[in-house]
mmCIF file of C-alpha atoms and ligand atoms in Angstrom:
data_model
loop_
_atom_site.group_PDB
_atom_site.id
_atom_site.type_symbol
_atom_site.label_atom_id
_atom_site.label_comp_id
_atom_site.label_asym_id
_atom_site.label_seq_id
_atom_site.Cartn_x
_atom_site.Cartn_y
_atom_site.Cartn_z
ATOM 1 C CA MET D 210 8.618 -16.297 17.919
ATOM 2 C CA THR D 211 5.867 -13.432 18.390
ATOM 3 C CA SER D 212 2.067 -14.350 16.258
ATOM 4 C CA TYR D 213 0.012 -12.248 14.948
ATOM 5 C CA LYS D 214 -2.847 -13.360 16.692
ATOM 6 C CA GLU D 215 -1.293 -12.506 20.141
ATOM 7 C CA LEU D 216 -1.364 -8.402 19.006
ATOM 8 C CA GLY D 217 -5.158 -8.690 18.139
ATOM 9 C CA LEU D 218 -4.039 -8.836 14.084
ATOM 10 C CA VAL D 219 -5.697 -10.539 11.353
ATOM 11 C CA ASN D 220 -4.518 -12.355 8.209
ATOM 12 C CA THR D 221 -6.141 -10.747 4.865
ATOM 13 C CA ARG D 222 -8.404 -13.945 3.949
ATOM 14 C CA GLU D 223 -11.965 -13.436 5.524
ATOM 15 C CA MET D 224 -10.742 -9.556 4.416
ATOM 16 C CA PHE D 225 -10.094 -10.248 1.005
ATOM 17 C CA ALA D 226 -12.783 -12.204 0.159
ATOM 18 C CA LYS D 227 -15.336 -9.822 0.965
ATOM 19 C CA ALA D 228 -13.829 -7.396 -0.522
ATOM 20 C CA VAL D 229 -14.154 -9.551 -3.857
ATOM 21 C CA ALA D 230 -17.644 -10.356 -3.446
ATOM 22 C CA GLY D 231 -18.516 -6.806 -2.086
ATOM 23 C CA GLY D 232 -16.831 -4.964 -5.156
ATOM 24 C CA TYR D 233 -14.361 -2.789 -2.970
ATOM 25 C CA ALA D 234 -10.624 -2.173 -2.285
ATOM 26 C CA ILE D 235 -9.110 -2.615 1.564
ATOM 27 C CA PRO D 236 -6.198 0.375 1.677
ATOM 28 C CA ALA D 237 -2.867 -0.426 2.216
ATOM 29 C CA PHE D 238 -0.700 2.343 3.743
ATOM 30 C CA ASN D 239 2.667 2.364 3.993
ATOM 31 C CA PHE D 240 3.753 3.658 7.283
ATOM 32 C CA ASN D 241 7.419 4.464 8.802
ATOM 33 C CA THR D 242 6.166 6.974 11.524
ATOM 34 C CA LEU D 243 3.853 7.405 14.863
ATOM 35 C CA GLU D 244 2.366 9.952 12.639
ATOM 36 C CA GLN D 245 1.140 8.063 10.331
ATOM 37 C CA MET D 246 0.180 5.120 11.602
ATOM 38 C CA GLN D 247 -1.711 7.250 14.271
ATOM 39 C CA ALA D 248 -3.982 9.121 10.940
ATOM 40 C CA ILE D 249 -4.122 5.748 9.496
ATOM 41 C CA ILE D 250 -6.292 4.067 12.462
ATOM 42 C CA GLN D 251 -7.493 7.597 13.137
ATOM 43 C CA ALA D 252 -9.058 7.137 9.719
ATOM 44 C CA ALA D 253 -10.255 3.499 9.582
ATOM 45 C CA VAL D 254 -11.898 4.348 13.043
ATOM 46 C CA GLU D 255 -14.390 6.740 11.558
ATOM 47 C CA THR D 256 -14.905 5.486 8.588
ATOM 48 C CA LYS D 257 -15.566 1.387 9.523
ATOM 49 C CA SER D 258 -12.718 0.367 7.478
ATOM 50 C CA PRO D 259 -10.746 -2.687 7.413
ATOM 51 C CA VAL D 260 -6.870 -2.306 6.872
ATOM 52 C CA ILE D 261 -3.693 -3.032 5.679
ATOM 53 C CA MET D 262 -0.737 -0.940 7.810
ATOM 54 C CA GLN D 263 2.458 -2.114 4.961
ATOM 55 C CA VAL D 264 5.817 -1.698 6.385
ATOM 56 C CA SER D 265 8.606 -1.746 3.885
ATOM 57 C CA LYS D 266 12.185 -3.412 4.562
ATOM 58 C CA GLY D 267 13.199 -0.060 4.456
ATOM 59 C CA ALA D 268 11.320 1.213 6.497
ATOM 60 C CA ARG D 269 11.498 -1.925 9.124
ATOM 61 C CA ASN D 270 15.253 -0.718 9.039
ATOM 62 C CA TYR D 271 14.367 3.159 9.495
ATOM 63 C CA ALA D 272 11.973 2.447 12.537
ATOM 64 C CA ASN D 273 12.807 -0.561 13.759
ATOM 65 C CA GLY D 274 11.531 -4.263 13.123
ATOM 66 C CA THR D 275 10.731 -4.570 17.264
ATOM 67 C CA ILE D 276 9.466 -0.597 17.677
ATOM 68 C CA LEU D 277 6.870 -1.892 14.203
ATOM 69 C CA ARG D 278 5.636 -4.658 15.788
ATOM 70 C CA TYR D 279 4.808 -2.859 19.100
ATOM 71 C CA MET D 280 3.577 0.240 17.233
ATOM 72 C CA ALA D 281 1.298 -2.250 14.833
ATOM 73 C CA GLN D 282 0.156 -3.918 18.486
ATOM 74 C CA GLY D 283 -0.548 -0.299 20.079
ATOM 75 C CA ALA D 284 -2.375 0.419 16.916
ATOM 76 C CA VAL D 285 -5.063 -2.471 18.142
ATOM 77 C CA GLU D 286 -5.484 -1.174 20.789
ATOM 78 C CA TYR D 287 -5.341 2.588 19.914
ATOM 79 C CA ALA D 288 -8.528 1.133 17.249
ATOM 80 C CA LYS D 289 -10.454 -0.111 20.635
ATOM 81 C CA GLU D 290 -9.472 3.355 22.811
ATOM 82 C CA LEU D 291 -11.475 5.046 19.820
ATOM 83 C CA GLY D 292 -14.409 2.468 19.940
ATOM 84 C CA CYS D 293 -13.894 0.581 17.407
ATOM 85 C CA GLU D 294 -14.851 -3.033 19.596
ATOM 86 C CA LYS D 295 -13.389 -5.338 16.758
ATOM 87 C CA PRO D 296 -10.597 -3.337 14.240
ATOM 88 C CA GLN D 297 -9.576 -5.557 11.256
ATOM 89 C CA ILE D 298 -6.129 -4.584 11.192
ATOM 90 C CA VAL D 299 -3.323 -6.201 8.977
ATOM 91 C CA LEU D 300 0.568 -5.740 9.681
ATOM 92 C CA HIS D 301 1.874 -6.860 6.555
ATOM 93 C CA LEU D 302 5.623 -6.738 5.132
ATOM 94 C CA ASP D 303 5.413 -5.302 0.877
ATOM 95 C CA HIS D 304 8.255 -6.028 -0.871
ATOM 96 C CA GLY D 305 10.038 -9.263 1.413
ATOM 97 C CA ASP D 306 12.750 -9.497 -1.005
ATOM 98 C CA SER D 307 14.223 -13.224 0.436
ATOM 99 C CA PHE D 308 12.796 -16.184 1.782
ATOM 100 C CA GLU D 309 14.486 -15.407 5.547
ATOM 101 C CA LEU D 310 13.096 -11.655 5.893
ATOM 102 C CA CYS D 311 9.765 -12.987 4.991
ATOM 103 C CA LYS D 312 9.857 -15.642 8.038
ATOM 104 C CA ASP D 313 11.749 -13.158 10.286
ATOM 105 C CA CYS D 314 8.565 -10.834 9.658
ATOM 106 C CA ILE D 315 6.323 -13.739 9.944
ATOM 107 C CA ASP D 316 8.128 -14.689 13.790
ATOM 108 C CA ASN D 317 8.235 -10.886 14.586
ATOM 109 C CA GLY D 318 3.686 -10.636 14.346
ATOM 110 C CA PHE D 319 2.970 -10.127 10.761
ATOM 111 C CA SER D 320 -0.104 -11.293 9.540
ATOM 112 C CA SER D 321 0.528 -11.240 6.083
ATOM 113 C CA VAL D 322 3.907 -10.910 3.714
ATOM 114 C CA MET D 323 4.907 -10.193 0.273
ATOM 115 C CA PHE D 324 7.510 -12.288 -1.201
ATOM 116 C CA ASP D 325 8.348 -9.892 -4.918
ATOM 117 C CA GLY D 326 10.006 -12.630 -7.079
ATOM 118 C CA SER D 327 8.795 -10.092 -9.575
ATOM 119 C CA SER D 328 12.597 -9.539 -10.863
ATOM 120 C CA LEU D 329 13.720 -13.224 -11.132
ATOM 121 C CA PRO D 330 12.841 -15.465 -13.351
ATOM 122 C CA TYR D 331 9.448 -17.299 -13.490
ATOM 123 C CA GLU D 332 10.548 -21.040 -11.788
ATOM 124 C CA GLU D 333 12.538 -19.234 -9.599
ATOM 125 C CA ASN D 334 9.632 -16.542 -8.373
ATOM 126 C CA ILE D 335 7.492 -19.811 -7.915
ATOM 127 C CA ARG D 336 9.997 -21.402 -6.275
ATOM 128 C CA ILE D 337 10.883 -19.048 -3.092
ATOM 129 C CA THR D 338 7.179 -18.206 -2.738
ATOM 130 C CA LYS D 339 6.327 -21.141 -2.697
ATOM 131 C CA GLN D 340 8.367 -21.873 -0.007
ATOM 132 C CA VAL D 341 6.847 -18.706 2.004
ATOM 133 C CA VAL D 342 3.711 -19.881 1.081
ATOM 134 C CA GLU D 343 4.051 -23.078 3.196
ATOM 135 C CA TYR D 344 6.283 -21.600 6.205
ATOM 136 C CA ALA D 345 3.116 -18.229 6.403
ATOM 137 C CA HIS D 346 0.746 -21.386 5.833
ATOM 138 C CA ALA D 347 2.276 -23.358 8.801
ATOM 139 C CA HIS D 348 1.683 -20.133 11.200
ATOM 140 C CA ASP D 349 -1.682 -19.303 9.527
ATOM 141 C CA VAL D 350 -0.298 -16.200 7.716
ATOM 142 C CA THR D 351 -1.056 -15.058 4.287
ATOM 143 C CA VAL D 352 1.349 -14.464 1.439
ATOM 144 C CA GLU D 353 1.477 -11.956 -1.724
ATOM 145 C CA ALA D 354 2.843 -12.889 -4.612
ATOM 146 C CA GLU D 355 3.988 -10.545 -7.275
ATOM 147 C CA LEU D 356 3.766 -11.251 -11.481
ATOM 148 C CA GLY D 357 4.995 -8.836 -13.953
ATOM 149 C CA VAL D 358 7.053 -5.828 -13.190
ATOM 150 C CA LEU D 359 6.033 -2.060 -12.160
ATOM 151 C CA ALA D 360 8.297 0.462 -12.971
ATOM 152 C CA GLY D 361 8.929 3.360 -10.761
ATOM 153 C CA VAL D 362 11.543 3.537 -7.705
ATOM 154 C CA GLU D 363 9.674 2.690 -3.360
ATOM 155 C CA ASP D 364 12.736 2.149 -1.577
ATOM 156 C CA GLU D 365 15.168 -1.200 -2.333
ATOM 157 C CA VAL D 366 12.611 -1.626 -5.091
ATOM 158 C CA ALA D 367 13.228 -0.031 -8.418
ATOM 159 C CA SER D 368 13.115 -0.481 -11.898
ATOM 160 C CA GLU D 369 13.255 1.790 -15.224
ATOM 161 C CA VAL D 370 10.310 0.429 -17.412
ATOM 162 C CA SER D 371 7.109 -1.821 -16.879
ATOM 163 C CA HIS D 372 6.478 -5.159 -18.129
ATOM 164 C CA TYR D 373 2.679 -5.971 -17.899
ATOM 165 C CA THR D 374 1.484 -9.634 -15.990
ATOM 166 C CA LYS D 375 1.002 -11.956 -18.768
ATOM 167 C CA PRO D 376 -2.645 -13.121 -18.045
ATOM 168 C CA GLU D 377 -1.386 -16.584 -19.585
ATOM 169 C CA GLU D 378 0.674 -16.993 -16.256
ATOM 170 C CA VAL D 379 -1.212 -16.243 -13.795
ATOM 171 C CA VAL D 380 -2.812 -19.663 -12.970
ATOM 172 C CA ASP D 381 0.133 -21.562 -13.584
ATOM 173 C CA PHE D 382 1.124 -19.314 -10.705
ATOM 174 C CA SER D 383 -0.951 -19.009 -8.398
ATOM 175 C CA THR D 384 -1.612 -22.653 -8.741
ATOM 176 C CA ARG D 385 1.858 -23.784 -8.349
ATOM 177 C CA SER D 386 2.877 -21.142 -5.976
ATOM 178 C CA GLY D 387 0.303 -21.161 -3.515
ATOM 179 C CA CYS D 388 -0.140 -17.605 -2.695
ATOM 180 C CA ASP D 389 -3.146 -15.971 -1.336
ATOM 181 C CA SER D 390 -3.436 -12.648 -3.669
ATOM 182 C CA LEU D 391 -1.423 -12.262 -6.865
ATOM 183 C CA ALA D 392 -0.129 -8.139 -7.657
ATOM 184 C CA ILE D 393 -0.005 -7.103 -10.985
ATOM 185 C CA SER D 394 1.537 -4.914 -13.174
ATOM 186 C CA ILE D 395 -1.148 -3.013 -16.017
ATOM 187 C CA GLY D 396 -0.123 -0.058 -15.505
ATOM 188 C CA THR D 397 0.672 1.548 -12.020
ATOM 189 C CA SER D 398 3.748 2.846 -11.488
ATOM 190 C CA HIS D 399 6.138 3.241 -7.758
ATOM 191 C CA GLY D 400 7.008 7.044 -6.352
ATOM 192 C CA ALA D 401 5.682 10.485 -7.281
ATOM 193 C CA TYR D 402 7.361 10.678 -10.975
ATOM 194 C CA LYS D 403 4.699 6.980 -12.008
ATOM 195 C CA PHE D 404 4.936 8.325 -16.116
ATOM 196 C CA THR D 405 7.612 10.554 -18.171
ATOM 197 C CA PRO D 406 5.769 13.834 -19.590
ATOM 198 C CA ALA D 407 6.600 12.009 -22.881
ATOM 199 C CA GLN D 408 4.381 9.188 -21.595
ATOM 200 C CA CYS D 409 2.341 11.802 -21.094
ATOM 201 C CA THR D 410 -0.260 14.209 -23.204
ATOM 202 C CA ARG D 411 -1.300 17.155 -21.526
ATOM 203 C CA ASP D 412 -4.274 19.443 -20.506
ATOM 204 C CA PRO D 413 -4.335 22.390 -22.827
ATOM 205 C CA LYS D 414 -6.042 24.596 -19.526
ATOM 206 C CA THR D 415 -4.227 23.579 -16.497
ATOM 207 C CA GLY D 416 -1.032 22.148 -18.364
ATOM 208 C CA LYS D 417 -0.997 18.921 -16.084
ATOM 209 C CA LEU D 418 0.270 16.255 -17.199
ATOM 210 C CA VAL D 419 -2.335 13.452 -18.771
ATOM 211 C CA PRO D 420 -1.178 10.129 -18.151
ATOM 212 C CA PRO D 421 -1.642 7.037 -20.022
ATOM 213 C CA PRO D 422 -5.162 4.678 -19.218
ATOM 214 C CA LEU D 423 -4.582 1.644 -17.094
ATOM 215 C CA ALA D 424 -4.678 -1.826 -19.250
ATOM 216 C CA PHE D 425 -7.787 -2.479 -17.857
ATOM 217 C CA ASP D 426 -8.040 -5.285 -21.072
ATOM 218 C CA ILE D 427 -4.920 -7.228 -18.928
ATOM 219 C CA LEU D 428 -7.450 -7.280 -15.844
ATOM 220 C CA HIS D 429 -10.302 -8.668 -16.715
ATOM 221 C CA GLU D 430 -8.499 -11.188 -18.941
ATOM 222 C CA ILE D 431 -6.489 -11.851 -15.422
ATOM 223 C CA GLU D 432 -10.248 -12.587 -13.683
ATOM 224 C CA LYS D 433 -11.841 -14.285 -16.058
ATOM 225 C CA ARG D 434 -8.594 -16.954 -15.926
ATOM 226 C CA LEU D 435 -8.804 -15.943 -12.056
ATOM 227 C CA PRO D 436 -12.589 -15.653 -10.762
ATOM 228 C CA GLY D 437 -12.405 -14.453 -7.463
ATOM 229 C CA PHE D 438 -9.344 -14.976 -7.035
ATOM 230 C CA PRO D 439 -7.579 -11.661 -5.377
ATOM 231 C CA ILE D 440 -5.996 -9.286 -6.949
ATOM 232 C CA VAL D 441 -3.233 -6.453 -5.632
ATOM 233 C CA LEU D 442 -2.559 -2.923 -7.359
ATOM 234 C CA HIS D 443 0.992 -0.890 -6.228
ATOM 235 C CA GLY D 444 2.065 2.385 -7.514
ATOM 236 C CA SER D 445 -1.838 3.486 -6.745
ATOM 237 C CA SER D 446 -1.231 6.977 -5.312
ATOM 238 C CA SER D 447 -3.237 9.596 -7.556
ATOM 239 C CA VAL D 448 -0.231 11.665 -6.340
ATOM 240 C CA PRO D 449 -3.125 15.004 -6.073
ATOM 241 C CA GLN D 450 -1.799 18.080 -7.821
ATOM 242 C CA ASP D 451 -3.283 20.261 -4.808
ATOM 243 C CA GLU D 452 -0.690 18.695 -2.550
ATOM 244 C CA VAL D 453 2.031 18.873 -4.827
ATOM 245 C CA ASP D 454 0.873 22.582 -5.456
ATOM 246 C CA THR D 455 1.261 23.879 -2.110
ATOM 247 C CA ILE D 456 4.626 21.863 -1.793
ATOM 248 C CA ASN D 457 6.138 23.890 -4.867
ATOM 249 C CA ALA D 458 4.627 26.628 -3.282
ATOM 250 C CA HIS D 459 6.606 26.697 -0.085
ATOM 251 C CA GLY D 460 9.588 25.902 -1.638
ATOM 252 C CA GLY D 461 9.433 22.784 -2.638
ATOM 253 C CA LYS D 462 10.844 21.670 -5.950
ATOM 254 C CA LEU D 463 8.055 18.402 -7.541
ATOM 255 C CA PRO D 464 7.980 19.252 -11.039
ATOM 256 C CA ASP D 465 5.091 17.224 -13.614
ATOM 257 C CA ALA D 466 4.531 14.799 -10.669
ATOM 258 C CA VAL D 467 2.122 12.577 -11.462
ATOM 259 C CA GLY D 468 -0.552 9.918 -10.200
ATOM 260 C CA ILE D 469 -2.988 7.451 -10.823
ATOM 261 C CA PRO D 470 -5.979 9.484 -11.178
ATOM 262 C CA GLU D 471 -8.788 8.390 -8.380
ATOM 263 C CA GLU D 472 -11.563 7.588 -11.307
ATOM 264 C CA GLN D 473 -9.840 4.463 -12.395
ATOM 265 C CA LEU D 474 -9.004 3.440 -9.029
ATOM 266 C CA ARG D 475 -12.679 3.623 -7.684
ATOM 267 C CA GLU D 476 -13.266 1.475 -11.173
ATOM 268 C CA ALA D 477 -10.763 -0.842 -10.373
ATOM 269 C CA SER D 478 -11.149 -1.324 -6.453
ATOM 270 C CA LYS D 479 -15.657 -2.798 -7.995
ATOM 271 C CA SER D 480 -12.883 -5.270 -9.395
ATOM 272 C CA ALA D 481 -11.114 -8.063 -8.014
ATOM 273 C CA VAL D 482 -8.574 -5.754 -7.060
ATOM 274 C CA CYS D 483 -8.466 -6.152 -3.127
ATOM 275 C CA LYS D 484 -5.674 -4.424 -2.279
ATOM 276 C CA ILE D 485 -4.704 -1.047 -2.924
ATOM 277 C CA ASN D 486 -1.444 0.401 -2.019
ATOM 278 C CA ILE D 487 -0.595 3.792 -0.754
ATOM 279 C CA ASP D 488 2.447 5.530 -0.086
ATOM 280 C CA SER D 489 3.515 8.582 -1.842
ATOM 281 C CA ASP D 490 0.041 9.918 -1.237
ATOM 282 C CA SER D 491 0.940 10.004 2.331
ATOM 283 C CA ARG D 492 4.424 11.175 1.874
ATOM 284 C CA LEU D 493 3.269 14.027 -0.399
ATOM 285 C CA ALA D 494 0.182 15.184 2.496
ATOM 286 C CA MET D 495 2.453 14.726 5.169
ATOM 287 C CA THR D 496 5.607 16.793 3.647
ATOM 288 C CA ALA D 497 2.497 19.938 1.924
ATOM 289 C CA ALA D 498 1.663 20.601 5.357
ATOM 290 C CA ILE D 499 5.125 20.944 7.210
ATOM 291 C CA ARG D 500 6.392 22.943 4.202
ATOM 292 C CA LYS D 501 3.319 25.057 4.592
ATOM 293 C CA HIS D 502 3.763 25.406 8.309
ATOM 294 C CA PHE D 503 7.196 25.934 8.202
ATOM 295 C CA ASP D 504 6.581 28.691 5.090
ATOM 296 C CA GLU D 505 3.666 30.384 7.866
ATOM 297 C CA LYS D 506 5.545 30.264 11.145
ATOM 298 C CA PRO D 507 9.158 30.708 10.705
ATOM 299 C CA GLY D 508 9.622 30.389 14.205
ATOM 300 C CA ASP D 509 8.205 27.494 15.357
ATOM 301 C CA PHE D 510 10.727 24.343 16.472
ATOM 302 C CA ASP D 511 8.491 22.455 18.361
ATOM 303 C CA PRO D 512 7.925 18.918 16.292
ATOM 304 C CA ARG D 513 4.217 19.163 17.692
ATOM 305 C CA GLN D 514 3.603 22.470 16.062
ATOM 306 C CA TYR D 515 3.412 20.933 12.538
ATOM 307 C CA LEU D 516 3.258 17.096 13.165
ATOM 308 C CA LYS D 517 -0.419 17.607 14.018
ATOM 309 C CA PRO D 518 -1.174 19.232 10.831
ATOM 310 C CA ALA D 519 0.972 16.983 8.557
ATOM 311 C CA ARG D 520 -1.191 14.290 10.534
ATOM 312 C CA GLU D 521 -4.265 15.789 9.604
ATOM 313 C CA ASN D 522 -3.816 16.332 5.829
ATOM 314 C CA MET D 523 -3.034 12.483 6.304
ATOM 315 C CA LYS D 524 -5.921 11.684 8.005
ATOM 316 C CA LYS D 525 -8.236 14.138 5.544
ATOM 317 C CA MET D 526 -6.148 12.357 2.668
ATOM 318 C CA TYR D 527 -6.799 8.009 3.949
ATOM 319 C CA ILE D 528 -10.631 9.197 5.232
ATOM 320 C CA HIS D 529 -10.621 10.888 1.297
ATOM 321 C CA LYS D 530 -9.646 7.162 -0.018
ATOM 322 C CA ILE D 531 -11.467 5.011 2.093
ATOM 323 C CA VAL D 532 -15.178 7.063 1.550
ATOM 324 C CA GLU D 533 -14.569 8.645 -2.137
ATOM 325 C CA VAL D 534 -11.969 5.966 -3.800
ATOM 326 C CA LEU D 535 -11.513 2.150 -2.453
ATOM 327 C CA GLY D 536 -15.266 1.610 -1.013
ATOM 328 C CA SER D 537 -14.108 0.150 2.689
ATOM 329 C CA ASN D 538 -16.031 1.979 4.147
ATOM 330 C CA ASP D 539 -18.635 0.320 6.554
ATOM 331 C CA LYS D 540 -17.413 -2.524 5.879
ATOM 332 C CA LEU D 541 -16.518 -3.885 9.562
HETATM 333 P P1 13P Q 176 2.695 4.839 -4.584
HETATM 334 O O1 13P Q 176 4.786 4.886 -4.825
HETATM 335 O O2 13P Q 176 2.033 4.871 -6.003
HETATM 336 O O3 13P Q 176 2.180 4.811 -2.938
HETATM 337 O O4 13P Q 176 2.992 2.919 -4.203
HETATM 338 C C1 13P Q 176 3.138 2.467 -3.331
HETATM 339 C C2 13P Q 176 2.707 1.364 -3.130
HETATM 340 O O5 13P Q 176 2.723 0.418 -4.036
HETATM 341 C C3 13P Q 176 3.496 -0.011 -2.380
HETATM 342 O O6 13P Q 176 3.798 -0.788 -2.127
#
């Protein structure tokens, strides 16, 4: 058993309470690679932001759980080396699909876990979330639960349609499950293709897709019923069109990729939404930089030559999200 406390990590409890009270959101960036981890930490330190580094089941399989644990410990030490005296870094399991996986992560240094029972029948979702909460709280680990289903594909999680969270269920669910935060479905979606062209309108000037707005009425109703309770938004990449254009201009093929407009995420950050999940934007920033590099310098074959600009581009994107969208800068 390795407690996250030994690794210098923190859980989300205090972080979320401050974010809800302060009207900002904590960035939750997914990572699988060294370069993503370095870029996340550099961005968090430079902006003086707390940060959640999250790992899906797929990422854990890709990178290996033991390595990830040491990477998280390395992230804390790296932040200190960069000049941050008391880094606020959470290592979070994204979309845990069983009690056993959540327990394994808690036993291996995670400070926060998500049990995603959103596809299960309501009572079953409560039952397993509660089981995870009991084990997690005994180890001072915080738990995110999910109610409502997001559309889109993310590692093992896939759904073709979204089902908005029902506000009338949130009090019963959070009380009976004991979860510390709740991921809700209000129209965000996983991946770089969040909406089909049929769900969007088209900007007559640029020809780009304009997605349907998030269901802020549902968010506000949930806030009214659960005052001050930390709410989480998954599927919140904005799919920057400049990165999509760079990818497409350098041999990529991402037609009609579309995300959540940043002004809507900015608005959500000011509410009870205190954690915003971003994965696809990092993938796009990395891919755009690498494609451009290979196109311009076809003779390069040392990974450092193309991973360095990829890391720089991700860092720029993380800083932009922290400062311009979530508002978590200067909150350490
Ligand atoms: P995106 O695909 O929008 O980045 O969402 C990531 C996410 O929600 C991880 O849980």
